[in-house]
Structures are given as structure tokens and as C-alpha cells.
């Protein structure tokens, strides 16, 4: 579903993404972990078309992506950001936020779709006319996910979708993402600094360091410490150290 | 015995609402010396309000009562505003939850750290610049020169968070309140930052309050942990006693975490018992 080959992204004086390649089959998930500043978000932003300064080849469902993304692309691919405050407009009600993608893509049946979307992310219908500041952080992130799902995309790009959430809400959001994948066959490309979160949702994981993807391994290999690169080993050691009481 | 930096007895914080007073913090008592205290609890449980009350940095509509509320012997509730200004950012620093709101978007990272340093150390511009670069290196920024001349939007999420930590460490405070300071950082950088804070506690004799959702992290790093639920402290634990936590809410905070070594196909979610509010 997603193919990235030899991707490079440069800013003035940084080579933020250096020759990164990976592929994600339809209905599966690929997680990107690695050092802060290693280029994880930049990979997602390049794929989503937010950053036009890249070289290499990227394909969606076999079709090559150009510099500009067409409207049809955003119907198929949606992005959820780390910060639910930033991704929702403060003066738009939940209702507005959810109906907007339908208007943009000329999708009808608005009323029923909004109610279904709220139910799907386990939000009560009563939040429909609230503003973002009248919701808790976890509710806001669920609205952001519901919004991304409105146009029935096939691919979700997730940038740290749970790091602003407390652990009980994080569990709810991760269960929701797993359910949605089962129900709708969604493909996920997910960035997180938390190995356990990534391994929970993604069967394959890429590890980044200084702009390069230094290792790709399965979640199972990560769990069982079948690791090739020292950076992966360091990340795993620190995460599991905290798991031991 | 280490000096008492913070002494709070019976603190309550309420907000007026249409339905009457809503209590956000209820009868909280805490003391802090030169040590690392963790505060954990879910979103909305009152962690940030409790910590911010020490510097009287609360929303203007907050109603605060306490039998005692002292920072380094100063009565915070009765102190004049000028007296508090001399404490904030100098003797006591606060690392805020969200770096995006706390950094100035039109100033470079380096300028912001230099300014924080100069405000309290009275050095030259050049000294301040050198200090800023040194602080950036201390918070594990790989390329301090470049990051110093970057604007906040040119930095990754975790870089912004570390710029803020550097700003708060610049004045060399006696007390540091860190509200979710490492939530956007990968495990290796997080470990380095915590090591840096640890060194400041032991070398400089700083007191540290670390607020987080991540109970295993906090328990690993801090000397003591208090667990808050609905405005109250429901449990206090020595760092080593996490596995003996008794309150079902504390157990719940541990059980909902996904782990690498014990994977589950579905994560348990918290089921709240109304009796916890009693
Ligand atoms: N608009 C920009 N202008 C200049 N440099 C940028 C810009 N955006 C990102 N960078 C740089 O590119 C590098 C990679 O950033 P990116 O945001 O992809 O990191 P990341 O792996 O997502 O890190 P984190 O885990 O901290 O979010 C960083 O060095 C950053 O400073
Ligand atoms: N200005 C305000 N007016 C009314 N209620 C407020 C105000 N500020 C905070 N509260 C309420 O006080 C309670 C405690 O807030 P606090 O910010 O201390 O929570 P927290 O434990 O830090 O949560 P989080 O983990 O989400 O940061 C919340 O229920 C919040 O809605
Ligand atoms: Mg990022
Ligand atoms: Mg808070």
C-alpha cells in the first residue's frame, strides 16, 4: 500500500532524512521509532505532502506520488498529529470539525456519518456541539481521529498519537485504533518514541538515527531481543528496564 | 537533614462554576526537601494545579485555601507579588507541559536561553551565548550551534522540549518543577535528561518535583511518589514499593500500559469505582 524508496529530505543545513526505504502492505502497520530529531516526523510529512522538498520515490497503492497531492490523495490518506490542541480549530465545534471533510470531498449523508463517527470513537453524542477546550485531552484526540476517518481513508499517518494522553486514555485510543484496523482494513504508518506502543499496533518497525533508517525488524524480534543495531538495543534496554518492577 | 524547601498543609483549590464551587484539589499535604518527588495521576487529577500553587501561578479565578503554604520559609499565600517575582524563574523554575506554548515563536532558541541566563546571572552577551550552547549540549542536543540559531518551528518535538528544559536550568534554581518534561522524548534522550536532573539534585542540592502520567518511569527515577486521583492524594509510595501499590487506581495506572515483554492483544482500560472518591 505504501512504498518509500531512497527518500531524502534536506533543510538549509540539515540532511533530515537520508536514503530511507520501507514498504507497508495493505491492512498492516509500520512503526517508526528512534532518537529525537532523527527525522521521523519529516518522513510522515513528506509522504503526506506537507513538505515538497524531497527526492526519491514514494508510491501509494502502486501509483507514484508527485510534488503536489491531489484532493483524491487526501480522501485516501489522512494524518493525525501529536498535539490534539493544534490539530483542531479552537473556534470550531466538534460538529464543524467532523462535517468539514465531508463538504470538501462532496460526501453526502452528513448527519448519519457524524453520529456514526462519534460512536466509532466511543464519544457520547452530547459532545457534538462542544468546542475543543470543553473536552478532555483524550476526548480531543478521539475527535481528531474521528475527523481523520470521516472521508473513509485507507491509510492513516499517525505522529505520536498518544504521547499527550494519560495512560488510561492511551489504552482506550490504542484499542480503538486496533479495532478500526480490523473493521476497516486500514493501513497505518505510525511514529512514536514509545517502543511498547509501536509494537502493540505495528508488526514491522523501522529504527531511525541521524536521518537514516538503521534497522527494520518485526515487533516479535524486538520483543525477543533479536536485534542488529546498537541504537535499537539501547532503546529496548531502557524501555524494558522500566517494565521490571 | 536536608532543608525543607516546600511545606504544604491542607491545600484546597476550587473554581466557581454555575453549579457552585468545583473542587479541583482537596486537602493535599506535601513536604519536599533536597530530593526527587514524583506526582502521578490521570489527566485532570490536580497535579499541575498543586505544583503551580507553590509559585502562586494559578488561574485568576482559583480559590485557594491552606493551613500552610511555604517555599523556603516564605509564606506563599501572603507574600507580595514582587517577592514572588523574585522567586519565580530564579530560585524556583517551572518546566511547562507544552513547549509549543512556552517558547517564543519569533526568537531563536539560543536567544531565549541566553535571555533566561542573563536575567539572573548578570553576565555579558558573549558569556550568555556560551552558557546557552553549553546548556543545549547538557540536554543532549547533538548540534548546539545549529539549534541555537533555529526558530521553534524548525525544531523537532523533542528538541523544543529540551530547549525549554535548558531555559529553566539557566538560572540554577533551588527548586525545579518539571511538568511532563520528557513526554516527547525517546528513551535514550529521556534517560540522559533524567540523569542530568539527578546530578543537579545531588550536586547542587536542588529539590525536584516531577509530574508525569508514566508511573513506572517516575517510580524508577524518584525517591518518593504521590498518586493523585480526583484532586486528592490517594497513595504515597517509596520508589522501590511500586510493585506493592495497594490502591486499585494505582494498580490500574500500571496495568493499562502496553509493555514489550508481556504483550496483550487488548489493553485493559481503567474502570473507576465511585468509592475512590470517598
Ligand atoms: N522546517 C524546518 N526547517 C529546518 N529544519 C527542520 C525543519 N523541520 C525539521 N527540521 C530538522 O530536521 C530534523 C528532523 O526533525 P523531525 O521533526 O523529523 O525529527 P523527529 O525524529 O520527528 O524528532 P522528535 O522525536 O523530537 O519529534 C531536525 O534536526 C530538525 O531540526
Ligand atoms: N481555570 C480553570 N477553571 C476551571 N477549572 C479548572 C481551571 N484550571 C484547571 N481546572 C480544573 O482543575 C482540575 C485539575 O487540573 P490540573 O491542570 O491540575 O490537572 P492535571 O492533573 O495536571 O491534568 P493533566 O495531566 O491533563 O495535565 C481539572 O479538572 C481542570 O479542569
Ligand atoms: Mg517528531
Ligand atoms: Mg497538568
mmCIF file of N, CA and C in Angstrom, chain B residues 143-250:
data_model
loop_
_atom_site.group_PDB
_atom_site.id
_atom_site.type_symbol
_atom_site.label_atom_id
_atom_site.label_comp_id
_atom_site.label_asym_id
_atom_site.label_seq_id
_atom_site.Cartn_x
_atom_site.Cartn_y
_atom_site.Cartn_z
ATOM 1 N N UNK B 143 23.695 19.100 18.017
ATOM 2 C CA UNK B 143 24.280 20.148 17.201
ATOM 3 C C UNK B 143 23.876 21.503 17.798
ATOM 4 N N UNK B 144 24.465 21.857 18.953
ATOM 5 C CA UNK B 144 24.001 23.045 19.684
ATOM 6 C C UNK B 144 24.048 24.327 18.852
ATOM 7 N N UNK B 145 25.092 24.496 18.016
ATOM 8 C CA UNK B 145 25.210 25.730 17.228
ATOM 9 C C UNK B 145 23.988 25.907 16.327
ATOM 10 N N UNK B 146 23.634 24.842 15.624
ATOM 11 C CA UNK B 146 22.514 24.956 14.697
ATOM 12 C C UNK B 146 21.199 25.164 15.456
ATOM 13 N N UNK B 147 20.999 24.400 16.508
ATOM 14 C CA UNK B 147 19.743 24.520 17.245
ATOM 15 C C UNK B 147 19.625 25.910 17.867
ATOM 16 N N UNK B 148 20.771 26.479 18.329
ATOM 17 C CA UNK B 148 20.733 27.819 18.935
ATOM 18 C C UNK B 148 20.227 28.848 17.940
ATOM 19 N N UNK B 149 20.558 28.689 16.636
ATOM 20 C CA UNK B 149 20.093 29.715 15.716
ATOM 21 C C UNK B 149 18.784 29.322 15.025
ATOM 22 N N UNK B 150 18.143 28.238 15.475
ATOM 23 C CA UNK B 150 16.864 27.832 14.891
ATOM 24 C C UNK B 150 15.700 28.494 15.616
ATOM 25 N N UNK B 151 14.617 28.718 14.874
ATOM 26 C CA UNK B 151 13.365 29.163 15.476
ATOM 27 C C UNK B 151 12.566 27.933 15.887
ATOM 28 N N UNK B 152 11.648 28.090 16.864
ATOM 29 C CA UNK B 152 10.933 26.910 17.359
ATOM 30 C C UNK B 152 10.311 26.035 16.259
ATOM 31 N N UNK B 153 9.785 26.614 15.180
ATOM 32 C CA UNK B 153 9.133 25.770 14.165
ATOM 33 C C UNK B 153 10.136 24.946 13.371
ATOM 34 N N UNK B 154 11.416 25.244 13.507
ATOM 35 C CA UNK B 154 12.436 24.474 12.789
ATOM 36 C C UNK B 154 12.981 23.312 13.625
ATOM 37 N N UNK B 155 12.391 23.129 14.807
ATOM 38 C CA UNK B 155 12.889 22.079 15.693
ATOM 39 C C UNK B 155 11.901 20.924 15.755
ATOM 40 N N UNK B 156 12.405 19.733 16.009
ATOM 41 C CA UNK B 156 11.519 18.587 16.190
ATOM 42 C C UNK B 156 10.837 18.721 17.555
ATOM 43 N N UNK B 157 9.801 17.887 17.782
ATOM 44 C CA UNK B 157 9.049 17.953 19.039
ATOM 45 C C UNK B 157 9.947 17.838 20.261
ATOM 46 N N UNK B 158 10.813 16.855 20.253
ATOM 47 C CA UNK B 158 11.677 16.620 21.406
ATOM 48 C C UNK B 158 12.757 17.676 21.573
ATOM 49 N N UNK B 159 13.165 18.304 20.463
ATOM 50 C CA UNK B 159 14.161 19.379 20.571
ATOM 51 C C UNK B 159 13.545 20.583 21.280
ATOM 52 N N UNK B 160 12.291 20.914 20.953
ATOM 53 C CA UNK B 160 11.601 22.030 21.602
ATOM 54 C C UNK B 160 11.496 21.797 23.095
ATOM 55 N N UNK B 161 11.177 20.560 23.455
ATOM 56 C CA UNK B 161 11.050 20.239 24.865
ATOM 57 C C UNK B 161 12.383 20.445 25.589
ATOM 58 N N UNK B 162 13.482 20.068 24.929
ATOM 59 C CA UNK B 162 14.786 20.214 25.581
ATOM 60 C C UNK B 162 15.250 21.665 25.647
ATOM 61 N N UNK B 163 14.863 22.469 24.656
ATOM 62 C CA UNK B 163 15.192 23.898 24.710
ATOM 63 C C UNK B 163 14.545 24.510 25.955
ATOM 64 N N UNK B 164 13.312 24.073 26.229
ATOM 65 C CA UNK B 164 12.643 24.603 27.397
ATOM 66 C C UNK B 164 13.309 24.170 28.693
ATOM 67 N N UNK B 165 13.768 22.938 28.740
ATOM 68 C CA UNK B 165 14.457 22.475 29.943
ATOM 69 C C UNK B 165 15.732 23.299 30.143
ATOM 70 N N UNK B 166 16.459 23.551 29.054
ATOM 71 C CA UNK B 166 17.686 24.348 29.147
ATOM 72 C C UNK B 166 17.384 25.747 29.695
ATOM 73 N N UNK B 167 16.267 26.342 29.240
ATOM 74 C CA UNK B 167 15.892 27.683 29.727
ATOM 75 C C UNK B 167 15.661 27.694 31.226
ATOM 76 N N UNK B 168 15.031 26.642 31.735
ATOM 77 C CA UNK B 168 14.700 26.601 33.155
ATOM 78 C C UNK B 168 15.917 26.299 34.012
ATOM 79 N N UNK B 169 16.905 25.589 33.427
ATOM 80 C CA UNK B 169 18.107 25.281 34.198
ATOM 81 C C UNK B 169 19.072 26.467 34.207
ATOM 82 N N UNK B 170 18.903 27.391 33.250
ATOM 83 C CA UNK B 170 19.848 28.505 33.112
ATOM 84 C C UNK B 170 20.068 29.272 34.416
ATOM 85 N N UNK B 171 19.027 29.654 35.170
ATOM 86 C CA UNK B 171 19.273 30.413 36.398
ATOM 87 C C UNK B 171 19.723 29.579 37.590
ATOM 88 N N UNK B 172 19.937 28.264 37.428
ATOM 89 C CA UNK B 172 20.438 27.431 38.517
ATOM 90 C C UNK B 172 19.505 27.449 39.736
ATOM 91 N N UNK B 173 18.270 26.981 39.570
ATOM 92 C CA UNK B 173 17.273 27.133 40.631
ATOM 93 C C UNK B 173 17.472 26.179 41.810
ATOM 94 N N UNK B 174 16.847 26.520 42.963
ATOM 95 C CA UNK B 174 16.885 25.635 44.140
ATOM 96 C C UNK B 174 15.807 24.580 44.047
ATOM 97 N N UNK B 175 14.715 24.959 43.339
ATOM 98 C CA UNK B 175 13.601 24.033 43.182
ATOM 99 C C UNK B 175 13.225 24.004 41.715
ATOM 100 N N UNK B 176 13.038 22.809 41.195
ATOM 101 C CA UNK B 176 12.598 22.689 39.814
ATOM 102 C C UNK B 176 11.320 21.862 39.788
ATOM 103 N N UNK B 177 10.281 22.449 39.172
ATOM 104 C CA UNK B 177 9.035 21.712 38.988
ATOM 105 C C UNK B 177 8.962 21.359 37.516
ATOM 106 N N UNK B 178 8.979 20.072 37.209
ATOM 107 C CA UNK B 178 9.015 19.649 35.816
ATOM 108 C C UNK B 178 7.703 18.940 35.505
ATOM 109 N N UNK B 179 6.866 19.590 34.686
ATOM 110 C CA UNK B 179 5.531 19.065 34.387
ATOM 111 C C UNK B 179 5.619 18.295 33.071
ATOM 112 N N UNK B 180 5.619 16.990 33.111
ATOM 113 C CA UNK B 180 5.737 16.134 31.919
ATOM 114 C C UNK B 180 6.945 16.535 31.070
ATOM 115 N N UNK B 181 8.147 16.617 31.656
ATOM 116 C CA UNK B 181 9.262 17.193 30.904
ATOM 117 C C UNK B 181 9.773 16.306 29.780
ATOM 118 N N UNK B 182 9.509 15.018 29.825
ATOM 119 C CA UNK B 182 10.125 14.149 28.821
ATOM 120 C C UNK B 182 9.096 13.374 27.999
ATOM 121 N N UNK B 183 7.845 13.864 27.962
ATOM 122 C CA UNK B 183 6.801 13.074 27.302
ATOM 123 C C UNK B 183 7.031 12.922 25.801
ATOM 124 N N UNK B 184 7.808 13.829 25.181
ATOM 125 C CA UNK B 184 8.016 13.726 23.731
ATOM 126 C C UNK B 184 9.405 13.196 23.377
ATOM 127 N N UNK B 185 10.086 12.607 24.354
ATOM 128 C CA UNK B 185 11.474 12.218 24.095
ATOM 129 C C UNK B 185 11.643 10.709 24.019
ATOM 130 N N UNK B 186 12.546 10.267 23.152
ATOM 131 C CA UNK B 186 12.800 8.838 23.079
ATOM 132 C C UNK B 186 13.550 8.401 24.334
ATOM 133 N N UNK B 187 13.608 7.085 24.536
ATOM 134 C CA UNK B 187 14.122 6.544 25.791
ATOM 135 C C UNK B 187 15.565 6.941 26.075
ATOM 136 N N UNK B 188 16.410 7.047 25.034
ATOM 137 C CA UNK B 188 17.817 7.351 25.323
ATOM 138 C C UNK B 188 17.976 8.803 25.782
ATOM 139 N N UNK B 189 17.288 9.725 25.087
ATOM 140 C CA UNK B 189 17.397 11.128 25.483
ATOM 141 C C UNK B 189 16.724 11.341 26.838
ATOM 142 N N UNK B 190 15.583 10.695 27.022
ATOM 143 C CA UNK B 190 14.892 10.790 28.304
ATOM 144 C C UNK B 190 15.802 10.365 29.444
ATOM 145 N N UNK B 191 16.501 9.259 29.252
ATOM 146 C CA UNK B 191 17.380 8.763 30.301
ATOM 147 C C UNK B 191 18.488 9.779 30.597
ATOM 148 N N UNK B 192 19.032 10.419 29.537
ATOM 149 C CA UNK B 192 20.096 11.414 29.744
ATOM 150 C C UNK B 192 19.575 12.632 30.494
ATOM 151 N N UNK B 193 18.371 13.090 30.144
ATOM 152 C CA UNK B 193 17.800 14.263 30.815
ATOM 153 C C UNK B 193 17.555 13.948 32.291
ATOM 154 N N UNK B 194 17.042 12.763 32.560
ATOM 155 C CA UNK B 194 16.779 12.408 33.948
ATOM 156 C C UNK B 194 18.093 12.303 34.722
ATOM 157 N N UNK B 195 19.134 11.806 34.052
ATOM 158 C CA UNK B 195 20.443 11.737 34.695
ATOM 159 C C UNK B 195 20.952 13.139 35.027
ATOM 160 N N UNK B 196 20.736 14.067 34.091
ATOM 161 C CA UNK B 196 21.143 15.461 34.318
ATOM 162 C C UNK B 196 20.388 16.044 35.527
ATOM 163 N N UNK B 197 19.086 15.814 35.588
ATOM 164 C CA UNK B 197 18.306 16.334 36.719
ATOM 165 C C UNK B 197 18.780 15.702 38.024
ATOM 166 N N UNK B 198 19.032 14.417 37.960
ATOM 167 C CA UNK B 198 19.549 13.695 39.128
ATOM 168 C C UNK B 198 20.834 14.330 39.638
ATOM 169 N N UNK B 199 21.745 14.642 38.715
ATOM 170 C CA UNK B 199 23.026 15.236 39.097
ATOM 171 C C UNK B 199 22.804 16.602 39.746
ATOM 172 N N UNK B 200 21.821 17.362 39.222
ATOM 173 C CA UNK B 200 21.561 18.678 39.803
ATOM 174 C C UNK B 200 21.021 18.541 41.222
ATOM 175 N N UNK B 201 20.193 17.522 41.439
ATOM 176 C CA UNK B 201 19.653 17.307 42.777
ATOM 177 C C UNK B 201 20.782 16.993 43.751
ATOM 178 N N UNK B 202 21.682 16.094 43.334
ATOM 179 C CA UNK B 202 22.704 15.703 44.311
ATOM 180 C C UNK B 202 23.857 16.703 44.387
ATOM 181 N N UNK B 203 24.272 17.290 43.239
ATOM 182 C CA UNK B 203 25.427 18.189 43.278
ATOM 183 C C UNK B 203 25.055 19.572 43.761
ATOM 184 N N UNK B 204 23.972 20.099 43.230
ATOM 185 C CA UNK B 204 23.615 21.456 43.546
ATOM 186 C C UNK B 204 22.712 21.509 44.775
ATOM 187 N N UNK B 205 22.155 20.355 45.168
ATOM 188 C CA UNK B 205 21.236 20.349 46.279
ATOM 189 C C UNK B 205 19.890 20.929 45.893
ATOM 190 N N UNK B 206 19.429 20.566 44.708
ATOM 191 C CA UNK B 206 18.152 21.087 44.218
ATOM 192 C C UNK B 206 17.025 20.151 44.658
ATOM 193 N N UNK B 207 15.835 20.714 44.822
ATOM 194 C CA UNK B 207 14.641 19.890 45.038
ATOM 195 C C UNK B 207 13.920 19.747 43.708
ATOM 196 N N UNK B 208 13.374 18.564 43.468
ATOM 197 C CA UNK B 208 12.745 18.336 42.171
ATOM 198 C C UNK B 208 11.355 17.734 42.346
ATOM 199 N N UNK B 209 10.382 18.341 41.662
ATOM 200 C CA UNK B 209 9.056 17.726 41.589
ATOM 201 C C UNK B 209 8.831 17.330 40.139
ATOM 202 N N UNK B 210 8.637 16.039 39.911
ATOM 203 C CA UNK B 210 8.465 15.527 38.554
ATOM 204 C C UNK B 210 7.020 15.060 38.401
ATOM 205 N N UNK B 211 6.310 15.712 37.472
ATOM 206 C CA UNK B 211 4.905 15.358 37.241
ATOM 207 C C UNK B 211 4.819 14.516 35.983
ATOM 208 N N UNK B 212 4.080 13.417 36.037
ATOM 209 C CA UNK B 212 4.029 12.564 34.861
ATOM 210 C C UNK B 212 2.836 11.625 34.909
ATOM 211 N N UNK B 213 2.444 11.132 33.717
ATOM 212 C CA UNK B 213 1.452 10.053 33.656
ATOM 213 C C UNK B 213 2.118 8.702 33.772
ATOM 214 N N UNK B 214 3.432 8.686 33.620
ATOM 215 C CA UNK B 214 4.143 7.428 33.457
ATOM 216 C C UNK B 214 4.645 6.931 34.811
ATOM 217 N N UNK B 215 3.821 6.137 35.463
ATOM 218 C CA UNK B 215 4.140 5.701 36.812
ATOM 219 C C UNK B 215 5.438 4.887 36.905
ATOM 220 N N UNK B 216 5.670 3.911 36.008
ATOM 221 C CA UNK B 216 6.941 3.175 36.121
ATOM 222 C C UNK B 216 8.164 4.085 35.981
ATOM 223 N N UNK B 217 8.092 5.050 35.067
ATOM 224 C CA UNK B 217 9.217 5.971 34.888
ATOM 225 C C UNK B 217 9.477 6.754 36.171
ATOM 226 N N UNK B 218 8.414 7.326 36.716
ATOM 227 C CA UNK B 218 8.545 8.166 37.899
ATOM 228 C C UNK B 218 9.049 7.351 39.084
ATOM 229 N N UNK B 219 8.501 6.142 39.220
ATOM 230 C CA UNK B 219 8.887 5.315 40.361
ATOM 231 C C UNK B 219 10.362 4.918 40.266
ATOM 232 N N UNK B 220 10.823 4.724 39.024
ATOM 233 C CA UNK B 220 12.193 4.336 38.799
ATOM 234 C C UNK B 220 13.156 5.455 39.184
ATOM 235 N N UNK B 221 12.719 6.676 38.891
ATOM 236 C CA UNK B 221 13.617 7.815 38.983
ATOM 237 C C UNK B 221 13.531 8.540 40.323
ATOM 238 N N UNK B 222 12.342 8.627 40.900
ATOM 239 C CA UNK B 222 12.159 9.477 42.085
ATOM 240 C C UNK B 222 12.419 8.730 43.382
ATOM 241 N N UNK B 223 12.583 9.513 44.474
ATOM 242 C CA UNK B 223 12.737 8.906 45.786
ATOM 243 C C UNK B 223 11.384 8.512 46.359
ATOM 244 N N UNK B 224 10.391 9.366 46.091
ATOM 245 C CA UNK B 224 9.033 9.152 46.608
ATOM 246 C C UNK B 224 8.052 9.487 45.506
ATOM 247 N N UNK B 225 6.889 8.847 45.530
ATOM 248 C CA UNK B 225 5.849 9.132 44.540
ATOM 249 C C UNK B 225 4.521 9.330 45.245
ATOM 250 N N UNK B 226 3.811 10.415 44.932
ATOM 251 C CA UNK B 226 2.436 10.514 45.397
ATOM 252 C C UNK B 226 1.508 10.314 44.201
ATOM 253 N N UNK B 227 0.419 9.599 44.434
ATOM 254 C CA UNK B 227 -0.549 9.298 43.387
ATOM 255 C C UNK B 227 -1.796 10.127 43.660
ATOM 256 N N UNK B 228 -2.195 10.926 42.664
ATOM 257 C CA UNK B 228 -3.390 11.767 42.847
ATOM 258 C C UNK B 228 -4.554 11.216 42.045
ATOM 259 N N UNK B 229 -5.729 11.322 42.635
ATOM 260 C CA UNK B 229 -6.950 10.932 41.938
ATOM 261 C C UNK B 229 -8.035 11.915 42.350
ATOM 262 N N UNK B 230 -8.675 12.539 41.372
ATOM 263 C CA UNK B 230 -9.762 13.482 41.630
ATOM 264 C C UNK B 230 -9.415 14.507 42.705
ATOM 265 N N UNK B 231 -8.214 15.077 42.601
ATOM 266 C CA UNK B 231 -7.850 16.180 43.479
ATOM 267 C C UNK B 231 -7.225 15.780 44.798
ATOM 268 N N UNK B 232 -7.212 14.494 45.116
ATOM 269 C CA UNK B 232 -6.688 14.027 46.390
ATOM 270 C C UNK B 232 -5.444 13.176 46.198
ATOM 271 N N UNK B 233 -4.601 13.148 47.229
ATOM 272 C CA UNK B 233 -3.518 12.161 47.226
ATOM 273 C C UNK B 233 -4.105 10.861 47.756
ATOM 274 N N UNK B 234 -4.134 9.819 46.910
ATOM 275 C CA UNK B 234 -4.737 8.567 47.355
ATOM 276 C C UNK B 234 -3.698 7.569 47.842
ATOM 277 N N UNK B 235 -2.437 7.791 47.471
ATOM 278 C CA UNK B 235 -1.418 6.848 47.913
ATOM 279 C C UNK B 235 -0.062 7.528 47.840
ATOM 280 N N UNK B 236 0.806 7.216 48.796
ATOM 281 C CA UNK B 236 2.187 7.679 48.720
ATOM 282 C C UNK B 236 3.088 6.465 48.832
ATOM 283 N N UNK B 237 4.086 6.415 47.917
ATOM 284 C CA UNK B 237 4.909 5.213 47.831
ATOM 285 C C UNK B 237 6.376 5.583 47.860
ATOM 286 N N UNK B 238 7.166 4.744 48.513
ATOM 287 C CA UNK B 238 8.605 4.841 48.331
ATOM 288 C C UNK B 238 8.918 4.303 46.947
ATOM 289 N N UNK B 239 9.987 4.785 46.326
ATOM 290 C CA UNK B 239 10.236 4.428 44.932
ATOM 291 C C UNK B 239 10.285 2.918 44.728
ATOM 292 N N UNK B 240 10.807 2.208 45.691
ATOM 293 C CA UNK B 240 11.008 0.773 45.492
ATOM 294 C C UNK B 240 9.716 -0.025 45.688
ATOM 295 N N UNK B 241 8.675 0.648 46.197
ATOM 296 C CA UNK B 241 7.471 -0.098 46.599
ATOM 297 C C UNK B 241 6.404 -0.162 45.531
ATOM 298 N N UNK B 242 6.745 0.237 44.298
ATOM 299 C CA UNK B 242 5.708 0.340 43.275
ATOM 300 C C UNK B 242 4.946 -0.975 43.115
ATOM 301 N N UNK B 243 5.685 -2.073 43.149
ATOM 302 C CA UNK B 243 5.006 -3.355 42.925
ATOM 303 C C UNK B 243 4.105 -3.715 44.104
ATOM 304 N N UNK B 244 4.246 -2.973 45.218
ATOM 305 C CA UNK B 244 3.351 -3.232 46.346
ATOM 306 C C UNK B 244 2.214 -2.223 46.414
ATOM 307 N N UNK B 245 2.040 -1.423 45.343
ATOM 308 C CA UNK B 245 0.989 -0.408 45.382
ATOM 309 C C UNK B 245 -0.330 -1.069 45.738
ATOM 310 N N UNK B 246 -1.108 -0.409 46.613
ATOM 311 C CA UNK B 246 -2.317 -1.063 47.102
ATOM 312 C C UNK B 246 -3.577 -0.494 46.492
ATOM 313 N N UNK B 247 -3.565 0.828 46.256
ATOM 314 C CA UNK B 247 -4.808 1.433 45.780
ATOM 315 C C UNK B 247 -5.140 0.886 44.386
ATOM 316 N N UNK B 248 -6.404 0.491 44.143
ATOM 317 C CA UNK B 248 -6.751 -0.089 42.835
ATOM 318 C C UNK B 248 -6.521 0.889 41.685
ATOM 319 N N UNK B 249 -6.615 2.182 41.978
ATOM 320 C CA UNK B 249 -6.339 3.165 40.934
ATOM 321 C C UNK B 249 -4.869 3.114 40.534
ATOM 322 N N UNK B 250 -3.985 3.037 41.528
ATOM 323 C CA UNK B 250 -2.553 2.945 41.238
ATOM 324 C C UNK B 250 -2.264 1.679 40.438
#
